[in-house]
Amino acid sequence: MAGDALFFVHGLDVANNGHKEIASALVDLRKVGQELDGVALPSSTLSRDLAVWTGRWVGVRVRRDGLRQPWRAVPITHGMWAEHADALNAAA
């Protein structure tokens, strides 16, 4: 899951991650060579981070600071991913 990608956030929902019910963002995801639509993310912290961009495309670096640490979304504000997100938002 780590790395850079474009996300279009449709909104938050409740999903079961196999252990408990969590907040789960429903997203479309674009990585180099991959296009996935309608993906429910299995991380509540990542989902909450992404929820602020509901309704638009955003370039994001997905990371975590170590094993057993939460996944986090850090916006990419310049470069290829930011430019591609801006172009998709302008075309919408």
PDB file of C-alpha atoms in Angstrom:
ATOM      1  CA  MET A   1       0.000   0.000   0.000  1.00  0.00           C
ATOM      2  CA  ALA A   2       2.945   2.393   0.537  1.00  0.00           C
ATOM      3  CA  GLY A   3       4.005   4.740  -2.250  1.00  0.00           C
ATOM      4  CA  ASP A   4       2.676   7.558  -4.396  1.00  0.00           C
ATOM      5  CA  ALA A   5      -0.721   7.471  -6.070  1.00  0.00           C
ATOM      6  CA  LEU A   6      -3.721   9.504  -7.166  1.00  0.00           C
ATOM      7  CA  PHE A   7      -6.915   9.097  -5.171  1.00  0.00           C
ATOM      8  CA  PHE A   8     -10.457  10.214  -5.918  1.00  0.00           C
ATOM      9  CA  VAL A   9     -12.326  10.046  -2.624  1.00  0.00           C
ATOM     10  CA  HIS A  10     -16.036   9.233  -2.890  1.00  0.00           C
ATOM     11  CA  GLY A  11     -16.597   9.420   0.870  1.00  0.00           C
ATOM     12  CA  LEU A  12     -16.367   7.507   4.123  1.00  0.00           C
ATOM     13  CA  ASP A  13     -18.315   4.370   4.926  1.00  0.00           C
ATOM     14  CA  VAL A  14     -18.190   1.713   7.608  1.00  0.00           C
ATOM     15  CA  ALA A  15     -16.461  -1.551   6.699  1.00  0.00           C
ATOM     16  CA  ASN A  16     -15.318  -4.654   8.507  1.00  0.00           C
ATOM     17  CA  ASN A  17     -11.556  -5.194   8.273  1.00  0.00           C
ATOM     18  CA  GLY A  18     -11.743  -8.762   9.590  1.00  0.00           C
ATOM     19  CA  HIS A  19     -11.330  -7.718  13.201  1.00  0.00           C
ATOM     20  CA  LYS A  20     -13.784  -4.862  13.746  1.00  0.00           C
ATOM     21  CA  GLU A  21     -15.847  -2.216  11.990  1.00  0.00           C
ATOM     22  CA  ILE A  22     -13.813   0.807  10.899  1.00  0.00           C
ATOM     23  CA  ALA A  23     -14.210   4.037   8.963  1.00  0.00           C
ATOM     24  CA  SER A  24     -13.243   3.148   5.411  1.00  0.00           C
ATOM     25  CA  ALA A  25     -12.812   5.560   2.506  1.00  0.00           C
ATOM     26  CA  LEU A  26     -14.284   4.484  -0.812  1.00  0.00           C
ATOM     27  CA  VAL A  27     -11.805   5.611  -3.473  1.00  0.00           C
ATOM     28  CA  ASP A  28     -10.708   5.336  -7.063  1.00  0.00           C
ATOM     29  CA  LEU A  29      -6.959   4.733  -7.165  1.00  0.00           C
ATOM     30  CA  ARG A  30      -4.413   5.409  -9.907  1.00  0.00           C
ATOM     31  CA  LYS A  31      -0.813   4.217  -9.708  1.00  0.00           C
ATOM     32  CA  VAL A  32       1.632   3.733 -12.545  1.00  0.00           C
ATOM     33  CA  GLY A  33       0.139   0.868 -14.572  1.00  0.00           C
ATOM     34  CA  GLN A  34      -2.832   0.357 -12.209  1.00  0.00           C
ATOM     35  CA  GLU A  35      -6.363   1.734 -12.179  1.00  0.00           C
ATOM     36  CA  LEU A  36      -8.738   0.546  -9.467  1.00  0.00           C
ATOM     37  CA  ASP A  37     -12.249   1.926  -8.980  1.00  0.00           C
ATOM     38  CA  GLY A  38     -14.503   1.593  -5.940  1.00  0.00           C
ATOM     39  CA  VAL A  39     -11.815   0.403  -3.518  1.00  0.00           C
ATOM     40  CA  ALA A  40     -12.614   0.381   0.209  1.00  0.00           C
ATOM     41  CA  LEU A  41      -9.430   1.145   2.142  1.00  0.00           C
ATOM     42  CA  PRO A  42      -8.600  -1.205   5.047  1.00  0.00           C
ATOM     43  CA  SER A  43      -7.111   1.550   7.239  1.00  0.00           C
ATOM     44  CA  SER A  44      -9.257   3.935   9.287  1.00  0.00           C
ATOM     45  CA  THR A  45      -6.396   6.441   9.813  1.00  0.00           C
ATOM     46  CA  LEU A  46      -5.601   6.535   6.089  1.00  0.00           C
ATOM     47  CA  SER A  47      -9.321   6.833   5.324  1.00  0.00           C
ATOM     48  CA  ARG A  48      -9.758   9.770   7.703  1.00  0.00           C
ATOM     49  CA  ASP A  49      -6.682  11.481   6.241  1.00  0.00           C
ATOM     50  CA  LEU A  50      -8.097  11.121   2.715  1.00  0.00           C
ATOM     51  CA  ALA A  51     -11.643  12.181   3.669  1.00  0.00           C
ATOM     52  CA  VAL A  52     -10.698  15.882   3.589  1.00  0.00           C
ATOM     53  CA  TRP A  53     -10.368  15.580  -0.209  1.00  0.00           C
ATOM     54  CA  THR A  54     -13.812  14.037  -0.787  1.00  0.00           C
ATOM     55  CA  GLY A  55     -15.096  14.787  -4.276  1.00  0.00           C
ATOM     56  CA  ARG A  56     -11.779  15.515  -5.951  1.00  0.00           C
ATOM     57  CA  TRP A  57      -8.528  13.952  -7.129  1.00  0.00           C
ATOM     58  CA  VAL A  58      -5.422  14.335  -4.991  1.00  0.00           C
ATOM     59  CA  GLY A  59      -1.845  13.124  -5.293  1.00  0.00           C
ATOM     60  CA  VAL A  60      -0.836  11.368  -2.084  1.00  0.00           C
ATOM     61  CA  ARG A  61       2.199   9.643  -0.614  1.00  0.00           C
ATOM     62  CA  VAL A  62       0.979   6.723   1.517  1.00  0.00           C
ATOM     63  CA  ARG A  63       3.397   5.813   4.301  1.00  0.00           C
ATOM     64  CA  ARG A  64       3.748   4.528   7.810  1.00  0.00           C
ATOM     65  CA  ASP A  65       6.549   5.112  10.293  1.00  0.00           C
ATOM     66  CA  GLY A  66       7.148   1.473  11.168  1.00  0.00           C
ATOM     67  CA  LEU A  67       5.553  -1.891  11.752  1.00  0.00           C
ATOM     68  CA  ARG A  68       2.357  -1.703  13.778  1.00  0.00           C
ATOM     69  CA  GLN A  69       2.078   2.029  13.018  1.00  0.00           C
ATOM     70  CA  PRO A  70      -0.947   3.511  11.214  1.00  0.00           C
ATOM     71  CA  TRP A  71      -0.947   4.180   7.475  1.00  0.00           C
ATOM     72  CA  ARG A  72      -0.996   7.922   6.761  1.00  0.00           C
ATOM     73  CA  ALA A  73      -1.680  10.078   3.680  1.00  0.00           C
ATOM     74  CA  VAL A  74       0.658  12.987   2.941  1.00  0.00           C
ATOM     75  CA  PRO A  75      -0.459  15.268   0.082  1.00  0.00           C
ATOM     76  CA  ILE A  76       1.920  15.699  -2.845  1.00  0.00           C
ATOM     77  CA  THR A  77       1.828  19.409  -3.690  1.00  0.00           C
ATOM     78  CA  HIS A  78       4.225  19.532  -6.659  1.00  0.00           C
ATOM     79  CA  GLY A  79       5.501  17.360  -9.457  1.00  0.00           C
ATOM     80  CA  MET A  80       3.868  14.766 -11.693  1.00  0.00           C
ATOM     81  CA  TRP A  81       1.207  13.524  -9.251  1.00  0.00           C
ATOM     82  CA  ALA A  82       0.047  17.023  -8.270  1.00  0.00           C
ATOM     83  CA  GLU A  83      -0.112  18.134 -11.911  1.00  0.00           C
ATOM     84  CA  HIS A  84      -2.081  15.039 -12.943  1.00  0.00           C
ATOM     85  CA  ALA A  85      -4.549  15.539 -10.059  1.00  0.00           C
ATOM     86  CA  ASP A  86      -5.021  19.206 -11.066  1.00  0.00           C
ATOM     87  CA  ALA A  87      -5.691  18.179 -14.677  1.00  0.00           C
ATOM     88  CA  LEU A  88      -8.276  15.547 -13.658  1.00  0.00           C
ATOM     89  CA  ASN A  89     -10.036  18.028 -11.354  1.00  0.00           C
ATOM     90  CA  ALA A  90     -10.110  20.688 -14.089  1.00  0.00           C
ATOM     91  CA  ALA A  91     -11.609  18.200 -16.562  1.00  0.00           C
ATOM     92  CA  ALA A  92     -14.398  17.156 -14.161  1.00  0.00           C
TER      93      ALA A  92
END
